[in-house]
Amino acid sequence: MAEQHSDTIDYTATPFWQWDSVPLSDGTVHLDVPYDSIFAPREAPDTVFRTSLFQRHSLQVQHTSSSPRPDVGEPAWTFVALVLLTGLICLYGRLRKIKATSLLKALVDRHAMDRLVRDCNLNRSIMMLPMGLLLVAALCLPIHRMAMAHTGVAGYLLLTLGVSLLYMLRNGIIRLLGNTFENKAGVALYMTNNYLYHLMEASVTTVILYPFFYLPGAQTAMLYILGGFIALAFASRFVRGVKVFLTLQNSSSFYLFYYLCTVEIIPILVIIKWFIEQ
């Protein structure tokens, strides 16, 4: 007879996954191994309900649905407009063969301005008109962002179109004054100086617009920098234009100069009035 040892493994025992389901003959379930551990089970406390602090007060719930996360990013069309504007400025400078150094020299030197106009074939006004329109497109971006952001790309296009028409109307009035006072040469020289300054302003403004739109927390600072630059450029352009204009002698230059000052200052006064009302 084989010897039986108490430590022999019983391979006929119930597997562990059936410990909770071993029926006996009387229908009861026998558990070979208890579920609880060697420690006593911890009794969980009952759930305590308290009166909400947000009942019967002035800050009642207005809605129960989740609020959408606010979109603080700039729309995609703004980036497209900036890239397109940058490309147009570079393309215009490339087609007209305008170098940055030559442009800066032309802003302070009359002879350099004459050489730039001659070498770059800028003898006609239609050739220089894109300089002003590029500046209009650049300045309308921050204006639209601060005052008309809810209108989207359609509002920006309408704003740019309207300001462009006003810009061409302003130039037309200046040329009309030159024809009226028979001083076409002085007005043409004055307009050429304006266009060159506008090209410089459009280039610098476009560079400032990138941190204005995409540098977090710097929009206000960039807006002040842009406003200061435009004001400084306007003063420099006006002083330079007066100096260039008065180099040509004419008996009616004083009256023409008076009207030119009026045409230049009126838009500034309108902008100041609008800013005060806002």
Coordinates of C-alpha atoms in Angstrom, one line a residue:
M1 CA 0.0 0.0 0.0
A2 CA 1.4 3.3 -1.0
E3 CA 2.4 5.7 1.8
Q4 CA 0.2 8.8 2.0
H5 CA 1.7 12.0 3.2
S6 CA -0.2 15.0 4.6
D7 CA 1.7 17.5 2.5
T8 CA 0.8 15.8 -0.8
I9 CA -0.9 18.2 -3.2
D10 CA -4.5 17.3 -3.9
Y11 CA -5.0 17.8 -7.6
T12 CA -8.6 17.0 -7.3
A13 CA -9.4 20.1 -5.3
T14 CA -11.7 22.7 -6.7
P15 CA -9.9 25.4 -8.8
F16 CA -9.7 28.9 -7.3
W17 CA -12.1 30.3 -9.9
Q18 CA -14.8 28.0 -8.8
W19 CA -14.5 28.6 -5.0
D20 CA -17.6 30.7 -4.9
S21 CA -19.8 28.2 -6.8
V22 CA -19.3 24.7 -5.4
P23 CA -22.8 23.3 -4.8
L24 CA -23.3 20.7 -2.1
S25 CA -26.0 17.9 -2.0
D26 CA -28.4 20.0 0.0
G27 CA -28.2 22.9 -2.5
T28 CA -26.0 25.2 -0.5
V29 CA -22.7 26.6 -1.7
H30 CA -19.5 25.6 0.0
L31 CA -16.6 28.1 0.0
D32 CA -13.3 26.4 0.3
V33 CA -11.5 29.8 0.9
P34 CA -13.1 32.8 2.5
Y35 CA -13.1 36.1 0.6
D36 CA -12.1 38.4 3.5
S37 CA -8.4 38.8 4.3
I38 CA -6.8 38.4 7.7
F39 CA -7.9 41.9 8.6
A40 CA -11.3 42.8 9.6
P41 CA -13.4 44.5 6.9
R42 CA -13.6 48.3 7.1
E43 CA -17.1 49.6 7.3
A44 CA -17.8 52.5 5.0
P45 CA -19.6 55.4 6.5
D46 CA -23.0 56.3 5.2
T47 CA -23.3 59.1 2.7
V48 CA -24.0 62.4 4.4
F49 CA -26.2 64.9 2.6
R50 CA -26.1 68.6 3.4
T51 CA -28.0 71.6 2.2
S52 CA -26.3 73.3 -0.7
L53 CA -24.8 76.7 0.0
F54 CA -26.0 77.9 -3.5
Q55 CA -29.7 77.9 -2.7
R56 CA -31.8 80.8 -1.9
H57 CA -29.3 83.5 -2.7
S58 CA -28.7 86.1 -5.4
L59 CA -26.3 84.0 -7.5
Q60 CA -28.8 81.6 -8.9
V61 CA -27.8 79.2 -11.7
Q62 CA -28.7 80.6 -15.1
H63 CA -28.0 77.6 -17.2
T64 CA -27.1 74.0 -16.7
S65 CA -25.4 73.2 -20.0
S66 CA -21.6 73.5 -20.4
S67 CA -20.2 76.7 -21.8
P68 CA -18.1 76.5 -24.9
R69 CA -14.4 77.4 -24.5
P70 CA -13.8 81.0 -25.8
D71 CA -11.7 81.1 -29.0
V72 CA -8.9 83.6 -28.3
G73 CA -6.9 82.8 -31.4
E74 CA -6.7 84.8 -34.5
P75 CA -8.8 83.7 -37.5
A76 CA -6.9 81.9 -40.3
W77 CA -7.7 84.7 -42.8
T78 CA -5.6 87.2 -40.7
F79 CA -2.5 85.1 -41.2
V80 CA -3.2 84.7 -44.9
A81 CA -3.8 88.5 -45.2
L82 CA -0.4 89.2 -43.5
V83 CA 1.5 86.7 -45.6
L84 CA -0.2 88.1 -48.8
L85 CA 0.5 91.6 -47.8
T86 CA 4.2 90.8 -47.1
G87 CA 4.4 89.1 -50.5
L88 CA 2.9 92.0 -52.3
I89 CA 5.3 94.5 -50.7
C90 CA 8.3 92.3 -51.7
L91 CA 6.9 91.7 -55.2
Y92 CA 6.3 95.4 -55.8
G93 CA 9.8 96.2 -54.6
R94 CA 11.2 93.5 -56.8
L95 CA 9.3 94.6 -59.9
R96 CA 10.1 98.2 -59.4
K97 CA 13.7 97.4 -58.4
I98 CA 13.4 99.5 -55.2
K99 CA 16.2 98.7 -52.7
A100 CA 15.7 99.5 -49.0
T101 CA 18.9 101.6 -48.8
S102 CA 17.8 103.6 -51.9
L103 CA 14.4 104.1 -50.4
L104 CA 15.7 105.4 -47.1
K105 CA 18.1 107.8 -48.8
A106 CA 15.2 109.1 -51.0
L107 CA 13.3 110.0 -47.8
V108 CA 15.9 112.5 -46.7
D109 CA 17.6 113.6 -49.9
R110 CA 16.0 115.3 -52.8
H111 CA 18.6 114.1 -55.3
A112 CA 18.4 110.6 -54.1
M113 CA 14.6 110.8 -54.6
D114 CA 15.0 112.0 -58.2
R115 CA 17.5 109.1 -58.9
L116 CA 15.1 106.6 -57.4
V117 CA 12.2 107.9 -59.5
R118 CA 14.3 107.8 -62.7
D119 CA 16.0 104.4 -62.1
C120 CA 12.8 102.6 -61.0
N121 CA 10.6 104.1 -63.7
L122 CA 8.2 105.8 -61.3
N123 CA 7.5 108.8 -63.5
R124 CA 3.7 108.2 -63.5
S125 CA 1.3 108.4 -60.6
I126 CA -0.3 105.1 -61.5
M127 CA 3.1 103.4 -60.9
M128 CA 3.3 104.7 -57.3
L129 CA -0.4 104.2 -56.4
P130 CA 0.2 100.7 -55.0
M131 CA 2.6 102.2 -52.4
G132 CA -0.4 104.0 -50.8
L133 CA -2.8 101.1 -51.2
L134 CA -0.4 98.7 -49.5
L135 CA -0.2 101.1 -46.5
V136 CA -4.0 101.3 -46.5
A137 CA -4.3 97.4 -46.4
A138 CA -1.8 97.2 -43.6
L139 CA -3.4 99.9 -41.4
C140 CA -6.9 98.4 -41.9
L141 CA -5.8 95.2 -40.2
P142 CA -5.3 96.5 -36.7
I143 CA -8.2 98.9 -37.1
H144 CA -10.5 96.0 -38.1
R145 CA -9.1 93.9 -35.2
M146 CA -9.8 96.6 -32.6
A147 CA -13.1 98.0 -33.8
M148 CA -14.7 95.5 -36.3
A149 CA -13.5 92.1 -35.3
H150 CA -17.1 90.6 -35.4
T151 CA -17.5 91.4 -39.1
G152 CA -14.8 88.9 -40.2
V153 CA -13.0 88.9 -43.5
A154 CA -15.9 90.6 -45.3
G155 CA -15.8 93.6 -42.9
Y156 CA -12.0 93.9 -43.5
L157 CA -12.4 93.8 -47.3
L158 CA -15.1 96.5 -47.1
L159 CA -13.1 98.6 -44.8
T160 CA -10.0 98.4 -47.0
L161 CA -12.1 99.2 -50.1
G162 CA -13.7 102.3 -48.4
V163 CA -10.4 103.6 -47.1
S164 CA -8.7 103.0 -50.5
L165 CA -11.4 105.1 -52.2
L166 CA -10.9 107.9 -49.6
Y167 CA -7.2 107.7 -50.2
M168 CA -7.5 108.1 -53.9
L169 CA -10.0 110.9 -53.4
R170 CA -7.5 112.7 -51.2
N171 CA -4.8 112.3 -53.9
G172 CA -7.3 113.6 -56.5
I173 CA -8.0 116.7 -54.5
I174 CA -4.3 117.4 -54.1
R175 CA -3.8 117.1 -57.8
L176 CA -6.8 119.3 -58.5
L177 CA -5.4 122.0 -56.2
G178 CA -2.1 121.8 -58.2
N179 CA -3.9 122.2 -61.5
T180 CA -6.1 125.1 -60.1
F181 CA -3.1 127.0 -58.8
E182 CA -1.0 126.1 -61.9
N183 CA 1.7 124.4 -59.9
K184 CA 1.7 120.8 -61.2
A185 CA 5.4 120.3 -60.7
G186 CA 5.3 121.2 -57.0
V187 CA 2.3 119.0 -56.4
A188 CA 3.8 116.1 -58.3
L189 CA 7.0 116.4 -56.2
Y190 CA 5.0 116.5 -53.1
M191 CA 3.0 113.4 -54.1
T192 CA 6.1 111.5 -54.9
N193 CA 7.5 112.2 -51.5
N194 CA 4.2 111.0 -49.9
Y195 CA 4.2 107.8 -51.9
L196 CA 7.8 106.9 -50.9
Y197 CA 7.0 107.5 -47.3
H198 CA 3.9 105.4 -47.6
L199 CA 5.9 102.5 -49.0
M200 CA 8.3 102.7 -46.0
E201 CA 5.4 102.9 -43.6
A202 CA 3.7 99.9 -45.2
S203 CA 6.8 97.8 -44.8
V204 CA 7.4 98.7 -41.1
T205 CA 3.7 98.4 -40.3
T206 CA 3.5 94.9 -41.7
V207 CA 6.5 93.9 -39.6
I208 CA 4.9 95.3 -36.5
L209 CA 1.6 93.5 -37.2
Y210 CA 3.1 90.0 -36.7
P211 CA 3.8 90.5 -33.0
F212 CA 0.6 92.5 -32.7
F213 CA -1.5 89.5 -33.7
Y214 CA 0.6 86.6 -32.6
L215 CA 2.7 87.6 -29.6
P216 CA 0.6 86.8 -26.4
G217 CA 0.1 89.7 -24.1
A218 CA 1.8 92.2 -26.4
Q219 CA -1.2 93.5 -28.4
T220 CA -1.6 96.7 -26.4
A221 CA 2.2 97.5 -26.4
M222 CA 2.4 96.8 -30.2
L223 CA -0.6 99.1 -30.7
Y224 CA 1.1 101.9 -28.9
I225 CA 4.3 101.3 -30.9
L226 CA 2.4 101.3 -34.1
G227 CA 0.5 104.5 -33.3
G228 CA 3.7 106.2 -32.3
F229 CA 5.5 105.1 -35.5
I230 CA 2.6 106.3 -37.7
A231 CA 2.5 109.7 -35.9
L232 CA 6.3 110.1 -36.2
A233 CA 6.2 109.1 -39.9
F234 CA 3.3 111.5 -40.6
A235 CA 5.2 114.4 -39.0
S236 CA 8.4 113.5 -40.9
R237 CA 6.5 113.1 -44.1
F238 CA 4.7 116.4 -43.7
V239 CA 7.8 118.4 -42.9
R240 CA 9.8 116.7 -45.7
G241 CA 6.9 117.4 -48.1
V242 CA 6.7 121.0 -47.2
K243 CA 10.4 121.4 -47.6
V244 CA 10.3 119.7 -51.1
F245 CA 7.3 121.7 -52.1
L246 CA 8.7 125.1 -51.2
T247 CA 11.8 124.5 -53.2
L248 CA 9.8 125.4 -56.3
Q249 CA 9.0 129.1 -56.5
N250 CA 5.5 130.2 -57.5
S251 CA 3.5 133.2 -56.8
S252 CA 0.5 131.1 -55.6
S253 CA 2.5 128.7 -53.5
F254 CA 1.4 130.1 -50.2
Y255 CA -2.3 129.6 -51.0
L256 CA -1.7 126.1 -52.4
F257 CA 0.4 125.2 -49.3
Y258 CA -2.5 126.4 -47.1
Y259 CA -5.0 124.1 -48.9
L260 CA -2.5 121.2 -48.8
C261 CA -2.2 121.5 -45.1
T262 CA -6.0 121.5 -44.8
V263 CA -6.3 118.3 -46.9
E264 CA -3.6 116.6 -44.8
I265 CA -4.9 117.6 -41.4
I266 CA -8.6 117.0 -41.9
P267 CA -8.3 113.1 -41.9
I268 CA -6.2 113.4 -38.7
L269 CA -8.9 115.5 -37.0
V270 CA -11.6 113.0 -38.0
I271 CA -9.6 110.1 -36.6
I272 CA -9.0 112.0 -33.3
K273 CA -12.7 112.8 -33.0
W274 CA -13.6 109.2 -33.6
F275 CA -11.1 108.0 -31.0
I276 CA -12.4 110.5 -28.4
E277 CA -16.0 109.4 -29.0
Q278 CA -15.0 105.7 -28.5

